[in-house]
Amino acid sequence: MRAALVRRALQMIAFSAIGVLALITVFIVREGAPVLYKTGVGHFLFGGAWRPLEGEFGIWPMIVGSTVVTIGALAIGVPLALACAIVLAELAPPRARALLKPTIELLAGIPSVVYGFMGVVLLVPWIREHLGGPGPSVLAASVILGIMIMPTIIGISIDALQAVPRSYREGSRALGATEWQTIRMVVLPAARSGLVAAVILGMGRALGETMAVIMVAGNSVRVPHAITDPVRTLTANIALEMGYASGDHARALFATAIVLFVIVMALNSLASLARRRPRRRTRRPLWRRALGALSRGAR
Amino acid sequence: MIDAPYRGAEVGERTKIEVVDLSVRYGSSVVLRGVNLRIRERSIHAIIGPAGSGKTSLLRTLNLLAIEVDGARVDGAVTLDGKHLLLGEVPLAQLRRRVGMVFASPQPLPRSIYENLVFGPRLAGVRKRVDLDALVESSLRQAQLWDEVKDRLDVSALKLSGGQQQRLCIARALALQPEVLLLDEPCSGLDPISTLKIEEALTELSERITIVLVTNNTKQAARVGDRVAFFLLGEMVEDAPADRLFTAPSDPRTNDYLSGRFG
Ligand SMILES: Nc1ncnc2c1ncn2[C@@H]1O[C@H](COP(=O)(O)OP(=O)(O)OP(=O)(O)O)[C@@H](O)[C@H]1O
Ligand SMILES: [Mg+2]
């Protein structure tokens, strides 16, 4: 009786959470779709001019901006994060791991405005002085985002690495593999789907980050030509203009949100696909197998 | 099968592995203390004893896998052909190739049968396809598995049955052409036919290599062992030729164990 009640209550809560999400989706689409329709999806996505006051809505510079900043963040964050995860999960003594892993996960909870602030105070002036340009730039945003996504990637990667059965490692060590060979040839391949999921989730985080990016990216609506050029991302576009926009301008921002929404959804589904993917059958290329069969038959 | 004759003890008198006053502890718990054991070349040395008596720990010390466990401490001396293992006189990778190990539960890597077998040889520097193919075939034949898998070497090793996986792991160790083979209960959980196949394989192998066989099955120790060592609570109670240990054990505890008075 009691259990049934609790079950009911939990169900209601779960459904209302899903319901709220569905409502948000419907709302965004309803607000944004008319402008998409009016401007034409192609023109909206690939148009180079964003002049809201004259009713011209092309978000291509922002799509490019989000893309290059995210790629930059991954280029900086992923190698560092994976290296860090490998050291913590495989090489560090358990005591160090027990101390460092929660600390790193704590880093994920630092408000993004703090990261942005560090960027403004330290990174932006450094770039202006040493690399030229105005300072706020693709590079600044990539570095800050790269640092921000590291805790996420490290945390999930460590879990993925630790989920690899000890028997694989021991089997490999017993066959004469060194610790590093075992990591490279046995542990990493076995943890691959988890590592891919970690990277994709980090990517989603980079793509969705707003505050820190606004603070260090410069936000001018132009396709950047150098890493020291300022950029504006999709998220920054919405956050910067929503405060005063009205009419079609506001709807165009909702349309921007639809684009972002679709991209993030696609990434998240990719991540869960990568996680769930059954272990692939190991197989040699067809020609190799054919050769093998021939040579065995010949004997 | 039950009343199979014991094998004689006069084979291979040269010492291959010598264990002197060996103690192993994990953290604060001592799992082996004061063990002395001489393993003769080209013989099968069976190790029996109840659960938790330290048999697996002994095996894992012989190829130094034990020192890789966090918090493990190994004292005493272990020599392979007179070289002190605990002093690092044999490089680790070389040791693992010379002393192969088969674990209690089969642990193939999540790769194809072929890839499992060539994993070790490739690391050891064998590159040529023909050489690898030859190694694969001969080790599978020695492990009595060739006929069952020869047409599907590219299938995932995880798709094999338990008994086949166990023989694959034996073959994988043999592919490195080791001098010593350590086997940890290779037949636990196997049907009598698979067990028989493995025992035949071991007897044949013992003409060329030294085998240390941990087994929970005293009958098996009697069937294939040249010598048998009995372990109890981390101590080696008795080590004798198989026929003597089973017919006239010198320690009353051995007698108790064999007649089923504990475990
Ligand atoms: N990694 C480890 N850390 C701590 N204790 C361990 C570890 N491995 C084994 N032990 C302990 O060492 C003792 C001996 O274990 P071992 O596996 O050598 O016994 P065994 O004779 O092989 O037993 P079984 O017949 O059940 O396989 C046990 O009490 C076990 O709990
Ligand atoms: Mg054991």
Coordinates of C-alpha atoms and ligand atoms in Angstrom, one line a residue:
Chain A
M1 CA 0.0 0.0 0.0
R2 CA 2.7 2.4 1.1
A3 CA 5.0 1.2 -1.6
A4 CA 2.4 1.7 -4.2
L5 CA 1.8 5.3 -3.1
V6 CA 5.5 6.1 -3.2
R7 CA 5.7 4.6 -6.6
R8 CA 2.8 6.7 -7.8
A9 CA 4.4 9.8 -6.4
L10 CA 7.8 9.1 -8.0
Q11 CA 6.1 8.4 -11.3
M12 CA 4.2 11.7 -11.2
I13 CA 7.4 13.6 -10.5
A14 CA 9.2 11.8 -13.3
F15 CA 6.4 12.5 -15.8
S16 CA 6.1 16.2 -14.8
A17 CA 9.9 16.6 -15.3
I18 CA 9.5 15.1 -18.8
G19 CA 6.4 17.2 -19.4
V20 CA 8.3 20.4 -18.5
L21 CA 11.0 19.5 -21.0
A22 CA 8.5 18.8 -23.7
L23 CA 6.8 22.1 -23.0
I24 CA 10.0 24.0 -23.3
T25 CA 10.7 22.3 -26.6
V26 CA 7.3 23.1 -27.9
F27 CA 7.6 26.7 -26.8
I28 CA 11.0 27.2 -28.4
V29 CA 9.9 25.7 -31.7
R30 CA 6.6 27.7 -31.7
E31 CA 8.5 30.9 -31.1
G32 CA 11.3 30.3 -33.5
A33 CA 9.7 28.5 -36.4
P34 CA 8.0 31.5 -38.0
V35 CA 11.2 33.3 -38.6
L36 CA 12.8 30.2 -39.9
Y37 CA 9.9 29.9 -42.3
K38 CA 10.1 33.6 -43.3
T39 CA 13.8 33.8 -43.8
G40 CA 14.1 30.3 -45.2
V41 CA 16.1 27.7 -43.4
G42 CA 19.0 27.8 -45.9
H43 CA 19.3 31.6 -45.7
F44 CA 19.0 31.5 -41.9
L45 CA 21.7 28.9 -41.5
F46 CA 24.1 30.1 -44.2
G47 CA 23.4 33.8 -44.4
G48 CA 26.4 35.9 -43.5
A49 CA 24.6 39.0 -42.3
W50 CA 23.0 39.4 -38.9
R51 CA 21.3 42.8 -38.9
P52 CA 18.3 42.3 -36.6
L53 CA 17.1 45.9 -36.9
E54 CA 16.9 45.6 -40.7
G55 CA 15.2 42.2 -40.4
E56 CA 18.2 40.3 -41.8
F57 CA 18.9 37.1 -39.9
G58 CA 21.8 35.0 -41.0
I59 CA 23.6 33.0 -38.3
W60 CA 26.5 31.6 -40.3
P61 CA 29.2 33.6 -38.5
M62 CA 27.8 32.3 -35.2
I63 CA 27.7 28.7 -36.4
V64 CA 31.3 29.0 -37.5
G65 CA 32.1 30.7 -34.2
S66 CA 30.6 27.9 -32.1
T67 CA 32.3 25.3 -34.3
V68 CA 35.8 26.7 -34.2
V69 CA 35.7 27.5 -30.5
T70 CA 34.4 24.0 -29.7
I71 CA 37.0 22.3 -31.9
G72 CA 39.7 24.5 -30.3
A73 CA 38.5 23.6 -26.8
L74 CA 38.6 19.9 -27.7
A75 CA 42.0 20.2 -29.2
I76 CA 43.3 21.7 -26.0
G77 CA 41.1 19.9 -23.4
V78 CA 40.9 16.3 -24.7
P79 CA 44.6 15.3 -24.9
L80 CA 45.2 16.8 -21.5
A81 CA 42.1 15.3 -19.9
L82 CA 42.8 11.8 -21.3
A83 CA 46.4 11.9 -20.2
C84 CA 45.2 13.0 -16.8
A85 CA 42.6 10.2 -16.6
I86 CA 45.2 7.6 -17.6
V87 CA 47.6 8.7 -15.0
L88 CA 45.0 8.8 -12.3
A89 CA 43.2 5.6 -13.2
E90 CA 46.2 3.4 -14.1
L91 CA 49.5 4.8 -12.8
A92 CA 48.8 6.8 -9.6
P93 CA 48.7 5.0 -6.3
P94 CA 45.2 4.4 -5.0
R95 CA 45.7 7.0 -2.2
A96 CA 46.5 9.8 -4.7
R97 CA 43.5 8.7 -6.8
A98 CA 41.1 8.8 -3.9
L99 CA 42.2 12.3 -3.1
L100 CA 42.5 13.8 -6.6
K101 CA 39.4 12.4 -8.4
P102 CA 36.9 14.1 -6.1
T103 CA 39.0 17.3 -6.3
I104 CA 38.9 17.3 -10.1
E105 CA 35.2 16.6 -10.0
L106 CA 34.8 19.6 -7.7
L107 CA 36.4 21.7 -10.5
A108 CA 33.4 21.0 -12.6
G109 CA 31.3 22.8 -10.1
I110 CA 33.1 26.2 -10.2
P111 CA 30.8 28.8 -11.7
S112 CA 31.7 29.6 -15.3
V113 CA 31.8 33.3 -14.6
V114 CA 34.9 32.5 -12.5
Y115 CA 36.6 30.8 -15.4
G116 CA 35.6 33.8 -17.6
F117 CA 37.0 36.2 -15.1
M118 CA 40.4 34.4 -15.0
G119 CA 40.3 34.6 -18.8
V120 CA 39.7 38.3 -18.8
V121 CA 42.3 39.1 -16.2
L122 CA 45.1 36.8 -17.3
L123 CA 44.6 35.3 -20.7
V124 CA 43.2 38.1 -22.8
P125 CA 45.9 40.6 -21.9
W126 CA 48.5 37.9 -22.5
I127 CA 47.2 37.2 -26.0
R128 CA 47.0 40.9 -26.9
E129 CA 50.6 41.5 -25.9
H130 CA 52.2 38.4 -27.3
L131 CA 50.1 37.3 -30.2
G132 CA 48.5 40.6 -31.3
G133 CA 44.9 41.3 -32.1
P134 CA 42.4 42.8 -29.7
G135 CA 42.8 40.1 -27.1
P136 CA 39.3 38.6 -26.8
S137 CA 39.5 35.9 -29.5
V138 CA 38.9 32.4 -30.7
L139 CA 42.1 31.4 -28.9
A140 CA 41.0 32.8 -25.6
A141 CA 37.6 31.2 -25.7
S142 CA 39.2 27.8 -26.8
V143 CA 41.6 27.8 -23.9
I144 CA 39.1 28.7 -21.3
L145 CA 36.6 26.2 -22.6
G146 CA 39.3 23.6 -22.9
I147 CA 40.1 24.0 -19.3
M148 CA 36.4 24.0 -18.3
I149 CA 35.6 20.7 -20.1
M150 CA 38.5 18.8 -18.6
P151 CA 36.9 17.9 -15.3
T152 CA 33.9 16.3 -17.1
I153 CA 36.1 14.4 -19.5
I154 CA 38.5 13.3 -16.8
G155 CA 35.7 12.1 -14.4
I156 CA 33.9 10.0 -17.0
S157 CA 37.2 8.7 -18.5
I158 CA 38.4 7.5 -15.1
D159 CA 35.2 5.6 -14.6
A160 CA 35.5 4.0 -18.1
L161 CA 39.1 3.0 -17.5
Q162 CA 38.3 1.5 -14.1
A163 CA 35.5 -0.5 -15.5
V164 CA 37.9 -2.5 -17.6
P165 CA 38.2 -5.9 -15.8
R166 CA 41.4 -6.5 -13.9
S167 CA 41.7 -9.8 -15.7
Y168 CA 42.4 -8.1 -19.0
R169 CA 45.3 -6.3 -17.4
E170 CA 46.7 -9.3 -15.7
G171 CA 46.3 -11.5 -18.7
S172 CA 48.3 -8.9 -20.7
R173 CA 51.0 -8.5 -18.1
A174 CA 51.4 -12.2 -17.8
L175 CA 52.1 -12.3 -21.5
G176 CA 55.0 -10.1 -21.1
A177 CA 53.4 -6.7 -21.9
T178 CA 54.8 -3.7 -20.0
E179 CA 52.4 -1.5 -18.0
W180 CA 52.3 1.0 -20.8
Q181 CA 51.8 -1.6 -23.5
T182 CA 49.0 -3.0 -21.5
I183 CA 47.3 0.4 -21.2
R184 CA 47.8 1.2 -24.9
M185 CA 46.9 -2.2 -26.4
V186 CA 44.4 -3.6 -23.9
V187 CA 42.9 -1.0 -21.5
L188 CA 42.3 1.9 -23.9
P189 CA 40.6 -0.3 -26.6
A190 CA 38.4 -1.9 -24.0
A191 CA 37.4 1.4 -22.6
R192 CA 36.9 3.1 -26.0
S193 CA 33.2 3.5 -26.0
G194 CA 33.3 5.2 -22.5
L195 CA 36.1 7.5 -23.6
V196 CA 34.2 8.5 -26.7
A197 CA 31.2 9.2 -24.6
A198 CA 33.3 11.4 -22.3
V199 CA 34.7 13.4 -25.2
I200 CA 31.2 13.9 -26.7
L201 CA 29.8 15.1 -23.3
G202 CA 32.7 17.5 -23.0
M203 CA 31.9 18.7 -26.5
G204 CA 28.3 19.3 -25.5
R205 CA 29.5 21.3 -22.5
A206 CA 31.8 23.4 -24.7
L207 CA 29.1 24.1 -27.2
G208 CA 26.5 25.1 -24.6
E209 CA 28.8 27.2 -22.4
T210 CA 27.7 30.9 -22.5
M211 CA 29.0 33.2 -19.7
A212 CA 32.7 32.4 -19.9
V213 CA 32.6 32.6 -23.7
I214 CA 30.9 36.0 -23.7
M215 CA 33.6 37.3 -21.4
V216 CA 36.6 36.3 -23.5
A217 CA 35.5 35.8 -27.1
G218 CA 34.9 39.4 -28.2
N219 CA 31.5 38.6 -29.6
S220 CA 31.7 40.5 -33.0
V221 CA 29.5 39.0 -35.7
R222 CA 32.1 38.2 -38.2
V223 CA 33.5 34.9 -39.5
P224 CA 37.0 34.8 -37.9
H225 CA 40.1 34.5 -40.1
A226 CA 42.8 34.0 -37.4
I227 CA 42.8 32.5 -34.0
T228 CA 43.4 36.0 -32.6
D229 CA 40.1 37.3 -34.2
P230 CA 37.1 37.8 -32.0
V231 CA 34.1 35.6 -32.5
R232 CA 30.5 35.2 -31.4
T233 CA 29.0 31.8 -30.6
L234 CA 25.4 30.7 -30.9
T235 CA 24.9 30.8 -27.2
A236 CA 26.5 34.2 -26.8
N237 CA 24.2 35.5 -29.5
I238 CA 21.1 34.5 -27.6
A239 CA 22.3 35.7 -24.2
L240 CA 23.6 39.1 -25.5
E241 CA 20.5 40.1 -27.4
M242 CA 17.6 38.5 -25.7
G243 CA 17.4 41.3 -23.1
Y244 CA 16.3 44.0 -25.6
A245 CA 15.0 42.0 -28.6
S246 CA 11.4 42.1 -29.6
G247 CA 9.2 40.9 -32.5
D248 CA 11.0 39.1 -35.3
H249 CA 14.4 39.8 -33.6
A250 CA 13.3 37.9 -30.5
R251 CA 11.9 35.1 -32.7
A252 CA 15.2 34.9 -34.6
L253 CA 16.9 34.3 -31.3
F254 CA 14.5 31.5 -30.6
A255 CA 15.3 30.1 -34.0
T256 CA 19.0 30.2 -33.0
A257 CA 18.1 28.2 -29.9
I258 CA 16.4 25.6 -32.1
V259 CA 19.6 25.2 -34.1
L260 CA 21.6 24.8 -30.9
F261 CA 19.0 22.5 -29.4
V262 CA 19.2 20.2 -32.5
I263 CA 23.0 20.1 -32.4
V264 CA 23.2 19.4 -28.6
M265 CA 20.5 16.7 -28.9
A266 CA 22.4 15.0 -31.7
L267 CA 25.6 15.1 -29.7
N268 CA 23.9 13.6 -26.6
S269 CA 22.3 10.8 -28.6
L270 CA 25.8 10.1 -30.1
A271 CA 27.2 9.9 -26.6
S272 CA 24.6 7.4 -25.4
L273 CA 25.0 5.4 -28.6
A274 CA 28.7 5.2 -28.0
R275 CA 28.1 4.1 -24.4
R276 CA 25.6 1.5 -25.2
R277 CA 27.3 0.1 -28.3
P278 CA 27.9 -3.6 -27.9
R279 CA 31.5 -4.8 -28.1
R280 CA 32.4 -5.0 -31.7
R281 CA 33.5 -8.4 -33.0
T282 CA 37.1 -8.2 -33.6
R283 CA 37.8 -9.0 -37.2
R284 CA 40.5 -8.8 -39.7
P285 CA 39.8 -7.2 -43.1
L286 CA 38.2 -9.5 -45.6
W287 CA 41.2 -9.8 -47.8
R288 CA 43.4 -10.8 -44.8
R289 CA 40.9 -13.5 -43.8
A290 CA 40.7 -14.8 -47.4
L291 CA 44.5 -15.0 -47.5
G292 CA 44.6 -16.7 -44.2
A293 CA 42.0 -19.3 -45.3
L294 CA 44.0 -19.9 -48.5
S295 CA 47.3 -20.4 -46.7
R296 CA 45.7 -22.7 -44.2
G297 CA 44.0 -24.7 -46.9
A298 CA 47.3 -25.0 -48.7
R299 CA 49.0 -26.8 -45.8
Chain B
M1 CA 40.1 -43.0 -14.6
I2 CA 39.8 -43.0 -10.8
D3 CA 42.4 -45.7 -10.2
A4 CA 44.9 -44.5 -12.7
P5 CA 48.4 -45.5 -11.8
Y6 CA 50.6 -42.8 -10.2
R7 CA 53.5 -41.5 -12.3
G8 CA 57.0 -42.2 -11.2
A9 CA 59.1 -39.6 -9.4
E10 CA 62.5 -40.1 -11.1
V11 CA 62.0 -37.7 -13.9
G12 CA 64.1 -34.5 -14.4
E13 CA 66.3 -33.9 -11.4
R14 CA 67.8 -30.6 -12.4
T15 CA 66.3 -27.7 -10.4
K16 CA 64.3 -25.2 -12.5
I17 CA 62.8 -23.1 -9.8
E18 CA 63.8 -22.8 -6.2
V19 CA 61.8 -21.1 -3.6
V20 CA 63.6 -20.3 -0.3
D21 CA 61.9 -19.1 2.9
L22 CA 59.3 -17.3 0.9
S23 CA 56.7 -15.0 2.7
V24 CA 54.0 -13.1 1.0
R25 CA 51.7 -10.6 2.7
Y26 CA 49.0 -8.4 1.4
G27 CA 48.8 -5.4 3.7
S28 CA 48.8 -6.9 7.2
S29 CA 47.5 -10.4 6.3
V30 CA 50.2 -13.0 5.8
V31 CA 49.2 -15.4 3.1
L32 CA 52.4 -17.4 2.7
R33 CA 55.1 -17.9 5.4
G34 CA 58.4 -19.7 5.3
V35 CA 57.8 -21.7 2.1
N36 CA 60.6 -23.8 0.7
L37 CA 60.1 -25.6 -2.6
R38 CA 62.2 -27.0 -5.3
I39 CA 60.7 -27.5 -8.7
R40 CA 62.5 -29.9 -11.0
E41 CA 63.0 -29.3 -14.7
R42 CA 60.6 -31.0 -17.1
S43 CA 58.3 -32.4 -14.4
I44 CA 54.8 -31.7 -13.3
H45 CA 54.7 -30.3 -9.8
A46 CA 51.2 -30.4 -8.5
I47 CA 50.1 -28.1 -5.6
I48 CA 47.1 -29.0 -3.6
G49 CA 45.4 -27.6 -0.5
P50 CA 42.1 -26.2 0.7
A51 CA 40.7 -22.8 -0.3
G52 CA 42.7 -19.8 0.9
S53 CA 45.8 -21.8 1.6
G54 CA 47.9 -19.6 -0.6
K55 CA 48.3 -21.7 -3.8
T56 CA 47.4 -19.0 -6.2
S57 CA 49.6 -16.5 -4.3
L58 CA 52.5 -18.9 -4.7
L59 CA 51.9 -19.2 -8.5
R60 CA 51.6 -15.4 -8.8
T61 CA 54.9 -15.0 -7.0
L62 CA 56.7 -17.3 -9.4
N63 CA 56.1 -14.9 -12.3
L64 CA 56.2 -11.8 -10.0
L65 CA 52.6 -10.9 -10.7
A66 CA 52.1 -10.8 -7.0
I67 CA 54.4 -7.8 -6.5
E68 CA 52.1 -5.7 -8.8
V69 CA 49.2 -5.9 -6.3
D70 CA 49.1 -2.7 -4.3
G71 CA 50.3 -3.3 -0.8
A72 CA 51.8 -6.7 -1.5
R73 CA 55.1 -7.6 0.1
V74 CA 57.3 -10.6 -0.9
D75 CA 60.3 -11.7 1.2
G76 CA 62.6 -14.6 0.7
A77 CA 64.2 -15.8 -2.5
V78 CA 62.9 -17.2 -5.7
T79 CA 65.3 -18.4 -8.4
L80 CA 64.8 -19.4 -12.0
D81 CA 67.8 -21.3 -13.3
G82 CA 69.8 -19.9 -10.4
K83 CA 68.9 -16.2 -11.1
H84 CA 67.2 -14.3 -8.3
L85 CA 63.8 -13.1 -9.4
L86 CA 63.1 -10.9 -6.4
L87 CA 66.4 -9.1 -7.0
G88 CA 65.4 -8.3 -10.5
E89 CA 68.1 -10.5 -12.1
V90 CA 65.7 -11.5 -14.9
P91 CA 64.0 -8.6 -16.7
L92 CA 60.3 -8.6 -16.1
A93 CA 59.2 -9.0 -19.8
Q94 CA 61.6 -11.8 -20.3
L95 CA 60.5 -13.5 -17.1
R96 CA 56.9 -13.4 -18.2
R97 CA 57.8 -14.9 -21.6
R98 CA 59.9 -17.7 -20.0
V99 CA 57.3 -18.4 -17.3
G100 CA 53.8 -18.5 -18.8
M101 CA 50.7 -18.4 -16.6
V102 CA 47.1 -19.6 -17.0
F103 CA 44.7 -18.1 -14.5
A104 CA 41.9 -19.9 -12.6
S105 CA 39.1 -18.4 -14.6
P106 CA 39.8 -18.1 -18.3
Q107 CA 40.6 -14.6 -19.2
P108 CA 40.9 -14.1 -22.9
L109 CA 41.3 -10.6 -24.1
P110 CA 38.2 -9.1 -26.0
R111 CA 39.8 -9.8 -29.4
S112 CA 39.7 -12.6 -31.9
I113 CA 41.1 -16.0 -31.2
Y114 CA 44.0 -15.3 -33.5
E115 CA 44.8 -11.9 -31.9
N116 CA 44.7 -13.5 -28.5
L117 CA 47.3 -16.0 -29.5
V118 CA 49.7 -13.6 -31.3
F119 CA 49.5 -10.9 -28.6
G120 CA 52.5 -12.2 -26.7
P121 CA 54.6 -13.2 -29.7
R122 CA 54.1 -9.8 -31.3
L123 CA 55.2 -8.0 -28.1
A124 CA 58.2 -10.3 -28.1
G125 CA 59.1 -9.1 -31.6
V126 CA 57.7 -11.8 -33.9
R127 CA 56.5 -9.8 -36.9
K128 CA 56.3 -12.1 -39.9
R129 CA 52.9 -13.4 -40.8
V130 CA 54.0 -16.9 -41.5
D131 CA 55.9 -17.2 -38.2
L132 CA 52.8 -16.0 -36.3
D133 CA 50.5 -18.4 -38.2
A134 CA 52.8 -21.3 -37.4
L135 CA 52.9 -20.3 -33.8
V136 CA 49.2 -20.1 -33.7
E137 CA 48.7 -23.5 -35.2
S138 CA 51.3 -25.3 -33.1
S139 CA 50.2 -23.8 -29.8
L140 CA 46.5 -24.6 -30.5
R141 CA 47.5 -28.1 -31.4
Q142 CA 49.4 -28.5 -28.2
A143 CA 46.5 -27.2 -26.2
Q144 CA 44.2 -29.7 -28.0
L145 CA 42.1 -26.9 -29.4
W146 CA 43.1 -26.7 -33.0
D147 CA 40.4 -29.0 -34.5
E148 CA 37.7 -27.1 -32.7
V149 CA 38.6 -23.5 -33.8
K150 CA 40.8 -23.9 -36.9
D151 CA 38.0 -22.6 -39.2
R152 CA 37.1 -19.6 -37.1
L153 CA 40.3 -18.0 -35.9
D154 CA 38.9 -14.5 -36.5
V155 CA 35.9 -15.0 -34.2
S156 CA 35.9 -13.2 -30.9
A157 CA 37.6 -15.3 -28.2
L158 CA 34.7 -14.4 -25.8
K159 CA 32.4 -16.5 -28.0
L160 CA 34.1 -19.7 -27.1
S161 CA 32.8 -22.0 -24.4
G162 CA 34.4 -22.0 -20.9
G163 CA 36.5 -25.1 -21.6
Q164 CA 37.6 -23.8 -25.0
Q165 CA 38.5 -20.4 -23.4
Q166 CA 40.6 -22.2 -20.8
R167 CA 42.4 -24.2 -23.5
L168 CA 42.8 -20.9 -25.5
C169 CA 44.5 -19.4 -22.5
I170 CA 46.9 -22.4 -22.3
A171 CA 47.6 -22.1 -26.0
R172 CA 48.2 -18.3 -25.5
A173 CA 50.8 -19.0 -22.9
L174 CA 52.4 -21.8 -25.0
A175 CA 52.6 -19.4 -28.0
L176 CA 55.4 -17.7 -26.2
Q177 CA 57.3 -21.0 -26.1
P178 CA 57.9 -20.8 -22.3
E179 CA 60.2 -22.9 -20.2
V180 CA 57.8 -23.0 -17.3
L181 CA 54.0 -23.1 -17.4
L182 CA 52.0 -22.1 -14.3
L183 CA 48.5 -23.3 -14.2
D184 CA 45.9 -22.3 -11.6
E185 CA 43.1 -24.8 -11.4
P186 CA 42.9 -25.1 -15.2
C187 CA 40.1 -27.7 -15.0
S188 CA 37.8 -26.2 -12.4
G189 CA 34.4 -26.0 -13.9
L190 CA 35.2 -28.1 -16.9
D191 CA 33.5 -31.3 -18.0
P192 CA 35.4 -34.6 -17.7
I193 CA 36.2 -34.7 -21.4
S194 CA 37.7 -31.2 -21.5
T195 CA 39.6 -32.1 -18.3
L196 CA 41.0 -35.2 -19.9
K197 CA 42.1 -33.3 -22.9
I198 CA 43.9 -30.8 -20.8
E199 CA 45.5 -33.5 -18.7
E200 CA 46.7 -35.2 -21.8
A201 CA 48.1 -32.0 -23.1
L202 CA 50.0 -31.3 -19.9
T203 CA 51.5 -34.8 -19.7
E204 CA 52.7 -34.4 -23.3
L205 CA 54.1 -30.9 -22.6
S206 CA 56.0 -32.0 -19.5
E207 CA 58.4 -33.8 -21.8
R208 CA 59.7 -30.4 -22.8
I209 CA 58.7 -27.8 -20.2
T210 CA 58.3 -27.5 -16.5
I211 CA 54.8 -27.4 -15.2
V212 CA 53.5 -26.1 -11.9
L213 CA 49.8 -27.2 -11.5
V214 CA 47.6 -25.9 -8.8
T215 CA 44.5 -28.1 -8.5
N216 CA 41.6 -28.6 -6.1
N217 CA 41.3 -32.1 -7.4
T218 CA 43.5 -34.5 -5.6
K219 CA 42.8 -37.2 -8.1
Q220 CA 44.1 -35.0 -10.8
A221 CA 47.2 -34.3 -8.8
A222 CA 47.7 -38.1 -8.5
R223 CA 47.0 -38.6 -12.2
V224 CA 49.4 -36.1 -13.7
G225 CA 51.7 -34.9 -10.9
D226 CA 55.3 -36.2 -10.6
R227 CA 55.6 -34.5 -7.3
V228 CA 52.8 -33.0 -5.1
A229 CA 53.1 -30.3 -2.5
F230 CA 50.4 -29.8 0.1
F231 CA 49.6 -26.3 1.4
L232 CA 47.6 -25.4 4.4
L233 CA 47.0 -21.9 5.8
G234 CA 49.9 -20.3 4.1
E235 CA 52.4 -23.0 5.0
M236 CA 53.8 -25.8 2.9
V237 CA 53.1 -28.9 4.9
E238 CA 54.6 -31.6 2.8
D239 CA 56.2 -32.0 -0.6
A240 CA 56.8 -35.5 -1.9
P241 CA 56.7 -37.7 -5.0
A242 CA 53.1 -38.2 -6.0
D243 CA 53.0 -41.9 -5.2
R244 CA 54.5 -41.4 -1.7
L245 CA 52.3 -38.4 -0.8
F246 CA 49.1 -40.3 -1.6
T247 CA 50.0 -43.7 -0.2
A248 CA 52.2 -42.8 2.8
P249 CA 52.0 -39.1 3.7
S250 CA 54.5 -38.2 6.4
D251 CA 52.4 -35.4 8.0
P252 CA 49.2 -36.2 9.8
R253 CA 47.6 -33.0 8.4
T254 CA 48.2 -34.3 4.9
N255 CA 46.5 -37.5 5.8
D256 CA 43.5 -35.6 7.3
Y257 CA 43.1 -33.5 4.2
L258 CA 43.4 -36.5 1.8
S259 CA 40.9 -38.5 3.8
G260 CA 38.5 -35.5 3.7
R261 CA 38.7 -34.5 7.3
F262 CA 38.8 -30.8 6.3
G263 CA 37.6 -28.8 3.3
Ligands
LIG1 N1 45.0 -9.2 -3.7 C1 44.8 -9.6 -2.4 N2 44.7 -8.8 -1.4 C2 44.5 -9.2 -0.2 N3 44.4 -10.5 0.2 C3 44.5 -11.4 -0.8 C4 44.7 -11.0 -2.1 N4 44.8 -12.2 -2.9 C5 44.6 -13.2 -2.0 N5 44.4 -12.8 -0.8 C6 44.2 -13.6 0.4 O1 45.3 -14.5 0.5 C7 44.9 -15.7 1.0 C8 45.4 -16.8 0.1 O2 44.7 -16.7 -1.2 P1 45.0 -17.6 -2.4 O3 44.2 -17.0 -3.6 O4 46.5 -17.7 -2.6 O5 44.4 -19.0 -2.0 P2 44.2 -20.3 -2.8 O6 44.9 -21.4 -2.1 O7 44.5 -20.1 -4.2 O8 42.7 -20.5 -2.7 P3 41.6 -21.2 -3.7 O9 41.8 -22.6 -3.6 O10 40.3 -20.7 -3.1 O11 41.9 -20.6 -5.0 C9 43.4 -15.7 1.1 O12 43.1 -15.6 2.5 C10 43.0 -14.4 0.4 O13 41.9 -13.8 1.0
MG2 MG 43.4 -20.0 -6.0

